[in-house]
Coordinates of C-alpha atoms and ligand atoms in Angstrom, one line a residue:
M1 CA 1.8 0.8 3.4
C2 CA 2.3 -0.6 6.9
G3 CA 1.9 1.3 10.1
I4 CA 4.4 1.2 12.9
F5 CA 4.0 2.3 16.5
G6 CA 6.4 2.3 19.5
Y7 CA 6.0 3.3 23.1
V8 CA 8.4 3.7 26.1
G9 CA 7.2 5.0 29.5
K10 CA 7.7 4.5 33.2
G11 CA 4.8 2.2 33.9
Q12 CA 2.1 4.9 33.8
K13 CA 0.3 3.2 30.9
D14 CA -0.7 -0.3 29.9
V15 CA 1.8 -1.0 27.1
E16 CA -0.3 -3.6 25.3
S17 CA -3.5 -1.4 25.0
T18 CA -1.5 1.7 24.2
I19 CA 0.1 -0.1 21.2
I20 CA -3.1 -1.7 20.1
V21 CA -5.0 1.7 20.1
G22 CA -2.1 3.2 18.2
L23 CA -2.2 0.4 15.6
E24 CA -6.0 0.8 15.2
R25 CA -5.4 4.4 14.2
L26 CA -2.8 3.3 11.7
E27 CA -4.8 0.3 10.4
Y28 CA -5.7 2.3 7.3
R29 CA -2.1 1.9 6.2
G30 CA -2.4 -1.9 5.9
Y31 CA -4.4 -4.7 7.4
D32 CA -2.9 -8.0 6.1
S33 CA -1.5 -8.9 9.5
A34 CA -0.6 -7.3 12.8
G35 CA 1.8 -7.9 15.7
I36 CA 3.4 -6.6 18.8
A37 CA 6.6 -7.1 20.8
I38 CA 6.7 -6.1 24.4
I39 CA 9.7 -6.3 26.8
D40 CA 8.3 -7.1 30.2
D41 CA 10.0 -5.9 33.4
N42 CA 12.0 -9.1 33.7
G43 CA 13.6 -8.5 30.3
N44 CA 11.6 -11.1 28.4
F45 CA 9.9 -10.6 25.1
I46 CA 6.2 -11.2 24.5
I47 CA 5.7 -11.5 20.8
V48 CA 2.2 -12.0 19.4
K49 CA 1.5 -11.7 15.7
R50 CA -1.4 -12.8 13.5
K51 CA -2.5 -12.8 9.9
G52 CA -5.6 -10.7 9.5
R53 CA -6.8 -7.5 11.1
I54 CA -5.9 -5.9 14.4
S55 CA -9.2 -7.4 15.8
D56 CA -7.6 -10.9 15.1
L57 CA -4.5 -9.9 17.0
K58 CA -6.6 -8.6 19.9
K59 CA -8.4 -11.9 20.0
A60 CA -5.1 -13.8 20.1
L61 CA -3.9 -11.5 22.9
E62 CA -6.9 -12.5 25.1
N63 CA -4.9 -15.8 25.7
Y64 CA -1.9 -14.0 27.0
N65 CA -1.4 -12.5 30.5
I66 CA 1.1 -9.8 29.8
P67 CA 3.3 -9.1 32.8
P68 CA 4.1 -5.5 33.9
S69 CA 6.1 -3.7 31.2
K70 CA 7.1 -0.3 30.0
I71 CA 8.2 -0.6 26.4
G72 CA 6.9 -2.2 23.2
I73 CA 6.4 -1.9 19.4
G74 CA 3.6 -2.8 17.1
H75 CA 2.9 -3.2 13.4
T76 CA 0.0 -3.4 10.9
R77 CA 1.1 -4.8 7.6
W78 CA 0.4 -4.2 3.9
A79 CA 2.3 -7.2 2.4
T80 CA 5.0 -6.5 -0.1
H81 CA 7.7 -9.3 0.3
G82 CA 6.3 -12.6 1.5
K83 CA 2.7 -13.8 1.5
V84 CA 0.2 -12.8 4.1
S85 CA 0.8 -15.3 7.0
D86 CA 1.5 -15.4 10.7
E87 CA 5.2 -16.1 10.0
N88 CA 5.6 -13.0 7.8
A89 CA 3.8 -10.7 10.2
H90 CA 6.0 -8.3 12.0
P91 CA 7.8 -8.0 14.4
H92 CA 10.8 -9.9 13.2
L93 CA 13.6 -11.2 15.4
D94 CA 17.3 -12.0 15.2
S95 CA 18.6 -15.6 15.7
N96 CA 18.8 -15.2 19.5
N97 CA 15.3 -13.6 19.9
K98 CA 17.0 -10.5 21.4
I99 CA 16.2 -7.9 18.8
A100 CA 12.7 -7.1 17.5
V101 CA 12.1 -5.0 14.4
V102 CA 9.0 -3.6 12.8
H103 CA 9.3 -2.0 9.3
N104 CA 7.4 0.2 6.9
G105 CA 8.9 0.2 3.4
I106 CA 11.0 -2.1 1.2
I107 CA 14.6 -3.3 1.5
E108 CA 15.6 -3.6 -2.1
N109 CA 18.9 -5.4 -1.4
Y110 CA 17.5 -7.9 1.1
L111 CA 18.3 -11.0 -0.9
E112 CA 22.0 -10.2 -1.1
L113 CA 22.1 -9.3 2.6
K114 CA 20.1 -12.4 3.6
Q115 CA 22.6 -14.6 1.7
E116 CA 25.5 -12.9 3.5
L117 CA 23.9 -13.6 6.8
I118 CA 22.9 -17.2 6.0
D119 CA 26.6 -17.8 5.1
K120 CA 27.4 -16.6 8.6
G121 CA 25.0 -19.1 10.1
H122 CA 21.9 -17.0 10.6
V123 CA 18.6 -18.9 10.3
F124 CA 15.6 -17.1 8.9
T125 CA 12.1 -17.8 9.8
S126 CA 10.1 -15.6 7.4
E127 CA 10.1 -14.6 3.7
T128 CA 10.2 -10.9 4.5
D129 CA 12.8 -8.3 3.6
T130 CA 12.5 -7.0 7.2
E131 CA 14.0 -9.9 9.0
V132 CA 17.5 -9.2 7.6
I133 CA 17.5 -6.0 9.7
A134 CA 17.3 -7.8 13.0
H135 CA 19.9 -10.4 12.0
M136 CA 22.3 -7.7 10.7
I137 CA 22.1 -5.7 13.9
E138 CA 22.8 -8.9 15.8
E139 CA 25.7 -9.7 13.6
Y140 CA 27.3 -6.2 14.0
Q141 CA 26.7 -6.4 17.7
K142 CA 28.9 -9.5 17.9
Y143 CA 31.9 -7.5 16.8
E144 CA 31.1 -4.0 17.9
N145 CA 29.5 -4.7 21.3
D146 CA 27.9 -1.3 20.8
Y147 CA 24.2 -1.5 20.1
I148 CA 23.7 2.0 18.6
K149 CA 26.8 1.6 16.4
S150 CA 25.4 -1.7 15.2
V151 CA 22.1 -0.1 14.3
L152 CA 24.0 2.7 12.4
Y153 CA 26.2 0.2 10.5
T154 CA 23.1 -1.8 9.6
V155 CA 20.9 1.0 8.3
K156 CA 23.8 2.3 6.2
R157 CA 23.8 -1.0 4.4
L158 CA 20.1 -1.1 3.6
K159 CA 19.0 0.1 0.2
G160 CA 15.4 1.1 -0.3
T161 CA 12.8 2.8 1.9
F162 CA 12.3 2.2 5.6
A163 CA 10.9 3.5 8.8
L164 CA 11.8 1.2 11.7
A165 CA 11.1 0.7 15.3
I166 CA 13.6 -1.5 17.1
L167 CA 13.7 -3.1 20.6
N168 CA 16.6 -4.9 22.1
R169 CA 16.2 -7.0 25.3
E170 CA 19.6 -6.0 26.5
Y171 CA 18.5 -2.3 26.5
P172 CA 15.0 -2.6 27.9
D173 CA 14.5 1.1 28.4
M174 CA 15.5 2.1 24.9
L175 CA 13.3 2.4 21.8
I176 CA 15.0 3.2 18.5
G177 CA 13.3 4.7 15.5
V178 CA 14.9 5.0 12.1
R179 CA 13.7 6.9 9.0
K180 CA 14.7 6.8 5.4
D181 CA 11.9 7.8 3.0
S182 CA 9.0 6.2 4.9
P183 CA 7.5 8.6 7.4
L184 CA 8.2 8.4 11.2
I185 CA 7.1 10.8 13.9
I186 CA 8.1 11.0 17.5
G187 CA 5.6 12.0 20.1
I188 CA 6.9 13.6 23.3
G189 CA 4.8 13.0 26.3
N190 CA 5.2 13.4 30.0
G191 CA 7.7 10.8 31.0
E192 CA 6.8 8.8 27.9
M193 CA 7.7 8.8 24.3
F194 CA 5.9 7.5 21.2
L195 CA 6.9 6.6 17.7
A196 CA 4.4 6.3 14.9
S197 CA 4.0 6.4 11.1
D198 CA 1.4 9.1 11.3
I199 CA 0.1 11.8 13.6
P200 CA -3.4 10.4 14.4
A201 CA -1.8 7.5 16.3
I202 CA -0.1 9.9 18.6
L203 CA -2.9 12.5 19.0
P204 CA -4.6 10.9 22.0
H205 CA -1.3 11.2 24.0
T206 CA 0.4 14.4 23.1
K207 CA 0.4 17.2 20.6
R208 CA 4.2 17.7 20.8
I209 CA 5.9 16.0 18.0
I210 CA 9.2 15.8 16.1
I211 CA 9.1 14.8 12.5
L212 CA 12.2 12.7 11.6
D213 CA 13.9 13.6 8.4
N214 CA 15.5 11.2 6.0
E215 CA 18.4 9.3 7.3
E216 CA 17.8 10.1 11.0
I217 CA 17.7 7.9 14.0
A218 CA 15.9 8.6 17.2
I219 CA 17.0 7.0 20.5
L220 CA 14.1 7.3 22.9
K221 CA 14.0 6.7 26.6
S222 CA 10.9 7.5 28.8
D223 CA 12.1 11.1 29.5
K224 CA 14.8 11.9 27.0
Y225 CA 15.5 11.6 23.4
Q226 CA 18.5 11.9 21.0
I227 CA 18.3 12.3 17.3
M228 CA 21.3 11.6 15.1
D229 CA 22.1 11.1 11.4
F230 CA 23.3 7.8 10.0
D231 CA 26.9 8.8 10.8
G232 CA 26.0 9.2 14.5
N233 CA 26.2 13.0 14.5
L234 CA 23.7 14.5 17.0
K235 CA 21.0 16.8 15.5
N236 CA 19.0 19.5 17.1
K237 CA 15.4 19.2 16.1
Q238 CA 12.5 21.5 16.6
I239 CA 9.5 20.3 18.6
K240 CA 6.2 21.1 16.8
E241 CA 2.7 21.5 18.3
I242 CA 0.1 19.7 16.2
E243 CA -3.0 21.8 15.3
W244 CA -5.3 18.8 14.8
D245 CA -7.1 17.6 17.9
A246 CA -7.8 14.1 19.0
Q247 CA -11.5 14.2 18.1
M248 CA -10.7 15.0 14.5
A249 CA -9.3 11.4 14.2
E250 CA -12.4 9.8 15.8
K251 CA -15.3 8.3 14.0
G252 CA -17.8 10.0 16.4
P253 CA -21.4 8.9 15.7
Y254 CA -20.6 7.7 12.2
P255 CA -20.3 4.0 11.5
H256 CA -17.4 4.6 9.2
F257 CA -14.6 7.2 8.7
M258 CA -15.6 7.5 5.1
L259 CA -19.1 8.6 5.9
K260 CA -17.8 11.0 8.5
E261 CA -15.4 12.5 6.0
I262 CA -18.1 12.8 3.3
Y263 CA -20.2 14.8 5.8
E264 CA -17.2 17.0 6.8
Q265 CA -16.9 18.5 3.3
P266 CA -19.0 21.7 3.9
E267 CA -16.8 22.4 7.0
V268 CA -13.5 21.8 5.1
I269 CA -14.6 24.2 2.3
E270 CA -15.6 26.8 4.9
R271 CA -12.2 26.4 6.5
N272 CA -10.4 27.0 3.2
I273 CA -12.7 30.0 2.5
D274 CA -11.8 31.5 5.9
K275 CA -8.1 30.9 5.3
Y276 CA -7.6 31.9 1.7
I277 CA -10.2 34.6 0.9
R278 CA -10.2 38.0 2.6
D279 CA -11.5 41.4 1.7
G280 CA -12.6 40.2 -1.8
E281 CA -9.2 38.7 -2.6
F282 CA -7.6 35.3 -2.8
L283 CA -4.5 34.9 -0.7
L284 CA -2.7 31.8 -2.1
L285 CA -0.2 33.7 -4.1
K286 CA 0.8 36.4 -1.5
D287 CA 4.3 35.0 -1.5
H288 CA 6.2 37.2 -3.9
N289 CA 8.5 34.4 -5.1
L290 CA 5.7 31.9 -5.7
R291 CA 3.8 34.6 -7.6
K292 CA 6.8 35.4 -9.7
L293 CA 7.4 31.7 -10.4
L294 CA 3.9 31.1 -11.6
L295 CA 3.8 34.2 -13.7
N296 CA 7.0 33.2 -15.4
K297 CA 5.9 29.7 -16.5
N298 CA 4.2 28.9 -19.7
R299 CA 3.3 25.4 -18.9
I300 CA 2.2 23.4 -15.8
V301 CA 2.5 19.6 -15.4
I302 CA 0.5 18.2 -12.5
Q303 CA 1.7 14.9 -11.3
A304 CA -0.4 12.9 -8.7
A305 CA -1.9 9.5 -8.1
G306 CA -5.5 8.2 -7.9
T307 CA -8.0 10.6 -6.5
S308 CA -5.4 13.4 -6.3
L309 CA -4.8 13.0 -10.0
H310 CA -8.5 13.3 -10.6
A311 CA -8.5 16.5 -8.7
G312 CA -5.5 17.6 -10.8
I313 CA -7.5 16.9 -14.0
V314 CA -10.2 19.2 -12.7
G315 CA -7.4 21.7 -12.0
R316 CA -6.3 21.4 -15.6
Y317 CA -9.7 22.6 -16.8
L318 CA -9.7 25.4 -14.2
I319 CA -6.2 26.7 -14.8
E320 CA -6.5 26.6 -18.6
H321 CA -9.8 28.4 -18.5
F322 CA -9.0 31.1 -16.0
A323 CA -5.3 31.6 -16.3
K324 CA -4.8 30.4 -19.9
I325 CA -1.7 28.3 -19.1
P326 CA -1.5 24.9 -20.8
V327 CA -1.6 22.2 -18.2
D328 CA -0.7 18.5 -18.6
T329 CA -1.7 15.9 -16.0
D330 CA 0.0 12.7 -15.4
Y331 CA 0.1 9.7 -13.1
S332 CA 3.1 10.3 -10.9
S333 CA 4.3 6.8 -11.8
E334 CA 4.4 7.8 -15.5
F335 CA 5.8 11.3 -15.0
S336 CA 9.4 10.3 -15.5
H337 CA 8.6 9.7 -19.2
R338 CA 7.5 13.3 -19.8
I339 CA 9.5 16.2 -21.2
V340 CA 9.8 19.2 -18.8
D341 CA 11.8 22.3 -19.4
D342 CA 12.6 25.4 -17.3
K343 CA 9.5 27.1 -18.5
T344 CA 7.4 24.3 -16.9
L345 CA 6.1 24.4 -13.4
V346 CA 5.7 21.0 -11.8
M347 CA 2.9 20.6 -9.4
A348 CA 2.4 17.7 -7.1
I349 CA -0.9 16.9 -5.5
S350 CA -1.2 14.5 -2.5
Q351 CA -3.5 14.1 0.4
S352 CA -1.0 12.1 2.5
G353 CA 2.1 13.9 1.3
E354 CA 3.9 10.5 1.4
T355 CA 2.9 8.8 -1.8
M356 CA 6.2 7.4 -3.1
D357 CA 5.3 7.7 -6.8
T358 CA 4.5 11.4 -6.3
L359 CA 7.5 12.0 -4.1
E360 CA 9.7 10.4 -6.8
G361 CA 8.1 12.7 -9.4
L362 CA 8.9 15.7 -7.2
R363 CA 12.5 14.5 -6.7
L364 CA 12.9 14.0 -10.5
A365 CA 11.7 17.6 -11.2
K366 CA 14.1 18.9 -8.5
K367 CA 16.9 17.0 -10.0
L368 CA 16.2 18.6 -13.4
G369 CA 16.6 22.0 -11.6
L370 CA 12.8 22.8 -11.6
E371 CA 10.9 24.3 -8.7
V372 CA 7.9 22.4 -7.4
L373 CA 4.6 23.6 -6.0
S374 CA 2.7 21.1 -4.0
I375 CA -0.9 20.9 -2.8
V376 CA -0.9 18.7 0.3
N377 CA -3.1 17.9 3.2
V378 CA -0.7 16.5 5.8
V379 CA 1.4 19.3 7.2
D380 CA 5.1 18.7 7.2
S381 CA 4.8 15.4 5.2
S382 CA 7.6 14.5 2.9
I383 CA 6.1 16.0 -0.2
A384 CA 5.4 19.2 1.7
R385 CA 8.9 19.4 3.1
E386 CA 10.7 18.6 -0.2
S387 CA 8.7 21.1 -2.3
D388 CA 9.8 24.6 -2.9
Y389 CA 6.3 25.9 -2.2
V390 CA 3.3 24.2 -0.5
I391 CA -0.3 25.1 -0.3
Y392 CA -2.2 23.1 2.4
I393 CA -5.8 22.0 1.8
N394 CA -6.7 22.0 5.5
A395 CA -9.0 18.9 5.3
G396 CA -7.9 17.5 8.7
P397 CA -7.0 13.9 9.1
E398 CA -8.5 11.7 6.4
I399 CA -8.6 8.1 7.7
G400 CA -11.0 6.3 5.4
V401 CA -8.9 4.6 2.7
A402 CA -11.2 6.1 0.0
S403 CA -10.4 9.7 -0.3
T404 CA -13.4 12.1 -0.2
K405 CA -13.0 15.3 1.7
A406 CA -9.4 15.7 0.5
Y407 CA -10.7 15.5 -3.1
T408 CA -13.1 18.4 -2.8
A409 CA -10.6 20.4 -0.8
Q410 CA -8.0 19.9 -3.5
I411 CA -10.4 21.1 -6.2
T412 CA -11.3 24.1 -4.0
I413 CA -7.7 25.1 -3.7
L414 CA -7.1 24.6 -7.5
L415 CA -10.1 26.8 -8.2
F416 CA -8.8 29.5 -5.9
L417 CA -5.4 29.2 -7.5
A418 CA -6.8 29.3 -11.1
L419 CA -8.8 32.5 -10.3
E420 CA -6.0 34.3 -8.5
L421 CA -3.5 33.5 -11.2
G422 CA -6.0 34.4 -13.9
Y423 CA -6.5 37.8 -12.2
L424 CA -2.8 38.4 -11.8
K425 CA -2.3 37.6 -15.5
G426 CA -5.1 40.0 -16.4
F427 CA -7.4 37.3 -17.9
V428 CA -10.0 37.6 -15.1
D429 CA -11.3 41.0 -14.0
K430 CA -12.3 42.1 -10.5
K431 CA -16.0 41.8 -11.2
T432 CA -15.5 38.1 -12.1
I433 CA -13.5 37.6 -9.0
D434 CA -16.3 39.1 -6.9
Y435 CA -18.8 36.9 -8.6
Y436 CA -16.8 33.7 -8.0
I437 CA -16.1 34.6 -4.4
S438 CA -19.8 35.1 -3.8
E439 CA -20.6 31.7 -5.5
I440 CA -17.8 30.0 -3.6
R441 CA -19.2 31.2 -0.3
K442 CA -22.4 29.4 -1.1
L443 CA -20.7 26.1 -1.6
P444 CA -20.8 24.8 2.0
Y445 CA -24.6 25.2 2.0
V446 CA -25.0 23.7 -1.4
I447 CA -23.0 20.6 -0.4
S448 CA -25.1 20.3 2.8
S449 CA -28.2 20.3 0.7
V450 CA -26.8 17.5 -1.4
L451 CA -25.9 15.5 1.7
Y452 CA -29.5 15.8 2.6
K453 CA -30.3 13.5 -0.3
D454 CA -28.6 10.6 1.5
T455 CA -31.8 8.6 2.0
Q456 CA -32.7 8.8 -1.7
I457 CA -29.1 7.8 -2.7
Q458 CA -29.4 4.9 -0.2
Y459 CA -32.6 3.8 -2.0
I460 CA -30.8 3.9 -5.4
A461 CA -27.9 1.9 -3.9
Q462 CA -30.4 -0.7 -2.7
K463 CA -31.8 -1.0 -6.3
F464 CA -28.4 -1.3 -8.0
H465 CA -26.0 -2.9 -5.6
K466 CA -26.2 -6.4 -7.1
H467 CA -24.9 -5.3 -10.5
N468 CA -21.3 -6.3 -11.2
H469 CA -20.5 -3.5 -13.8
F470 CA -21.0 0.2 -13.8
M471 CA -20.1 2.9 -16.2
F472 CA -19.6 6.6 -15.2
L473 CA -19.8 9.3 -17.9
G474 CA -19.0 12.9 -17.8
R475 CA -17.8 15.6 -20.2
G476 CA -15.6 18.7 -19.9
I477 CA -15.0 19.7 -16.3
N478 CA -17.1 16.7 -15.1
Y479 CA -15.1 14.1 -17.0
P480 CA -12.8 13.8 -14.0
T481 CA -15.9 13.5 -11.9
A482 CA -16.8 10.3 -13.9
L483 CA -13.2 9.0 -13.3
E484 CA -13.5 9.7 -9.6
G485 CA -17.0 8.3 -9.2
A486 CA -15.9 5.0 -10.8
L487 CA -12.7 4.9 -8.7
K488 CA -14.8 5.4 -5.5
L489 CA -17.1 2.6 -6.4
K490 CA -14.6 0.0 -7.5
E491 CA -12.1 0.5 -4.7
I492 CA -14.7 0.0 -1.9
S493 CA -17.3 -2.3 -3.4
Y494 CA -15.1 -4.4 -5.7
I495 CA -17.5 -3.7 -8.6
H496 CA -16.0 -3.3 -12.0
A497 CA -16.6 0.4 -12.7
T498 CA -15.2 2.5 -15.5
G499 CA -15.1 6.3 -15.9
Y500 CA -15.3 7.6 -19.4
A501 CA -15.4 10.8 -21.3
A502 CA -19.0 10.7 -22.4
G503 CA -18.1 11.7 -26.0
E504 CA -15.8 8.7 -26.2
M505 CA -18.6 6.1 -25.8
K506 CA -19.4 6.0 -29.5
H507 CA -15.8 5.2 -30.3
G508 CA -15.9 1.8 -28.7
P509 CA -17.3 1.3 -25.2
L510 CA -20.9 1.8 -26.3
A511 CA -20.7 -1.8 -27.6
L512 CA -20.8 -3.0 -23.9
I513 CA -24.1 -1.4 -23.2
D514 CA -27.2 -3.5 -22.8
E515 CA -30.0 -3.6 -20.2
N516 CA -27.7 -5.0 -17.6
W517 CA -25.5 -1.9 -17.4
P518 CA -26.1 0.9 -15.0
V519 CA -24.6 4.0 -16.4
V520 CA -24.1 7.0 -14.1
V521 CA -24.3 10.2 -16.2
I522 CA -22.9 13.4 -14.6
N523 CA -24.7 16.2 -16.5
P524 CA -25.4 19.3 -14.5
K525 CA -26.1 22.5 -16.3
T526 CA -22.9 23.4 -18.0
S527 CA -21.7 24.5 -21.5
V528 CA -21.5 20.8 -22.5
Y529 CA -25.0 19.9 -21.2
E530 CA -26.5 19.3 -24.7
K531 CA -23.6 17.2 -25.9
T532 CA -23.6 15.1 -22.7
F533 CA -27.4 14.7 -23.1
S534 CA -26.8 13.3 -26.7
N535 CA -24.2 10.8 -25.3
A536 CA -26.6 9.8 -22.6
H537 CA -29.3 9.3 -25.1
E538 CA -27.1 7.0 -27.1
V539 CA -26.8 4.8 -24.0
Y540 CA -30.6 5.0 -23.3
T541 CA -31.3 3.9 -26.9
R542 CA -29.2 0.8 -26.3
G543 CA -31.1 -0.1 -23.1
G544 CA -28.6 1.1 -20.5
K545 CA -30.0 2.0 -17.1
I546 CA -29.2 5.6 -16.5
I547 CA -28.7 7.1 -13.1
S548 CA -28.1 10.8 -13.6
V549 CA -26.7 13.6 -11.5
V550 CA -28.2 16.7 -12.9
S551 CA -29.2 20.3 -11.9
E552 CA -32.6 20.8 -10.3
R553 CA -35.6 20.7 -12.6
D554 CA -34.0 19.0 -15.5
E555 CA -37.0 17.4 -17.2
K556 CA -35.0 16.3 -20.3
M557 CA -32.5 14.1 -18.5
K558 CA -35.4 12.8 -16.3
E559 CA -37.1 11.3 -19.4
I560 CA -34.2 9.0 -20.2
S561 CA -33.1 8.2 -16.6
Q562 CA -34.2 5.4 -14.3
E563 CA -33.0 7.4 -11.3
I564 CA -32.2 11.1 -11.0
I565 CA -30.2 12.8 -8.3
E566 CA -30.7 16.5 -8.4
I567 CA -28.0 19.0 -7.2
P568 CA -28.5 22.7 -6.9
E569 CA -27.5 24.7 -10.0
V570 CA -24.1 26.2 -9.5
D571 CA -21.6 27.9 -11.9
E572 CA -20.0 25.4 -14.3
F573 CA -16.6 25.7 -12.7
L574 CA -17.9 24.8 -9.3
T575 CA -19.9 21.8 -10.5
P576 CA -17.1 19.2 -9.8
I577 CA -17.1 20.0 -6.1
V578 CA -20.9 19.4 -5.9
S579 CA -21.5 16.6 -8.4
I580 CA -19.0 14.2 -6.7
I581 CA -20.9 14.2 -3.4
P582 CA -23.8 11.9 -4.5
L583 CA -21.3 9.6 -6.1
Q584 CA -19.3 9.3 -2.9
L585 CA -22.5 8.5 -1.1
L586 CA -23.6 6.0 -3.8
A587 CA -20.3 4.1 -3.6
Y588 CA -20.5 4.1 0.2
H589 CA -24.0 2.7 0.4
I590 CA -23.4 0.1 -2.4
A591 CA -20.2 -1.1 -0.6
N592 CA -22.1 -1.4 2.6
L593 CA -25.0 -3.3 1.1
R594 CA -22.5 -5.7 -0.4
G595 CA -21.0 -6.3 3.0
C596 CA -17.6 -4.7 2.1
D597 CA -15.3 -3.2 4.7
V598 CA -15.8 0.4 3.6
D599 CA -12.9 2.0 5.5
K600 CA -10.4 -0.8 4.8
P601 CA -10.9 -2.2 1.3
R602 CA -9.0 -5.4 0.4
N603 CA -5.5 -5.3 -1.2
I604 CA -5.0 -1.5 -0.9
A605 CA -3.9 0.9 1.8
K606 CA -4.3 4.6 2.4
V607 CA -0.7 5.7 2.1
I608 CA 1.3 4.1 -0.7
T609 CA 4.9 4.5 0.3
V610 CA 6.3 2.0 -2.3
P611 CA 7.1 2.9 -5.9
Ligands
F6R701 C1 -8.6 6.7 -3.7 C2 -7.4 7.0 -3.0 C3 -6.1 6.9 -3.7 C4 -5.2 8.1 -3.4 C5 -3.8 7.9 -4.1 C6 -2.9 9.1 -3.8 O1 -9.7 6.9 -2.9 O2 -7.4 7.5 -1.9 O3 -6.3 6.7 -5.1 O4 -5.8 9.2 -3.9 O5 -3.2 6.7 -3.5 O6 -2.8 9.3 -2.5 P1 -2.2 10.7 -2.0 O7 -3.3 11.7 -2.3 O8 -2.1 10.6 -0.5 O9 -1.0 11.0 -2.7

């Protein structure tokens, strides 16, 4: 949803390359166009912006000889208002080319503000909502002659969501950052300051950060900063040390972040075992208030989007089975239509912690007086901060647009939560807890053994990558695995893929099946094995080409499958964590073979900060 980056120093760093590297680390947020604005040491702007990827911007920059400079801003865009073009690329300027603005978010009242400014003689050069911001600051500065006040007046008139980085040629040592609903982080370096939409962009430079809260403005100079609210009142903010290290946000030897993140899954699960299991006990509900809250609720509604919702659906099976609490799951964007009462616990699940739909669901629940428990990856993200209780999934930075390691980490946490809650409620005994802890401890090895099948999966991808339709079928706790397998494939390979509850096929979709349809059947040994086998057989009889994910030594499924991917036999309630691994790899290899940009699929972005 657009990434913004800003830098101000004393000449110790090359501004152009610092911004470009920062943008590259934010490119997952949008890649329709990119641009930079630098003020050189003579007070002139160098503005370069291009439709396309950051690589296109870099190519364009080869024709520029950027003079010595100490300050600049950059942007990578996921288009919302205005088509993808050079003109609509950020930064955007005022009429006198004095103020440059980059923006992440949406200005809802921009048309009305634009008209007001046009009436005052401003000439616009783009179709974006962002451009009004530069013109409005310019307009206020005419009367106020106080730059900071002009920024404050402007941001108070904007409706919508925005994170901004602003430069003004008249103040060549000052970088301004503004936050309302879209994330913005300040990095505090040694004689230099950074602004970025996300932590990985700042990681190579400093681990000391300040997270701006809503309706805050940061005024940054190379060795000092001031934070104020939209009324200009100064605020005292705490500096935090980031735990992530710079390497975690590097691709390392992997060709793509997605592949690296798929391979990180054993390590992430190990990390969560270390953190949340000790002396034969789960530790998620140690907080007395959280425990009391959960024990007092008779219903849970999980609201999330995309992959996080699929993890939530697995969570529904787990919580209902172990803790016997009815659970509903909903797209965050549909959550506002549900009924929730004070006996309902609202749970939000989000990797980024910034998904606007999920944040809005959370805010709605809070408005209704309900407490919210969130399961989040990015520490101190908006969802984490606005929730009453947070459980972190400790997956480390996830940069590939297709979520992989966050998914298995979310399910792992939901499994821990379901077991702990079940134990506290008296539905699960100590022996069962001991059994599951010992099975969970095997998971990192089990996943590593599935990753070992990468070459076989690559071969299957080779065989099927030219098909334009896929169906994914699963039942029970692996129904969400089918949804997630289909989502992975469609989002990175642009193949039409549908995930279905296997038992639903006969109620309509079976009509689609002929010898041109690859059907991925997820059927490890579980209580619904036989039923899923029958559903798979119905597909086989109609000529569908079955690729099955099954437990080792399954001769029955082998007979009806063209390809078979074996996973080690694990307890039914652990199967979703294992059975998704081959599907992530299958999607990855198919997308690669089709020449798709795996880490940056078209039209989408990693963090969706618009409703
Ligand atoms: C798919 C994917 C998306 C996200 C969704 C929610 O691979 O990544 O479907 O899962 O946009 O994002 P978070 O979890 O950050 O709230």
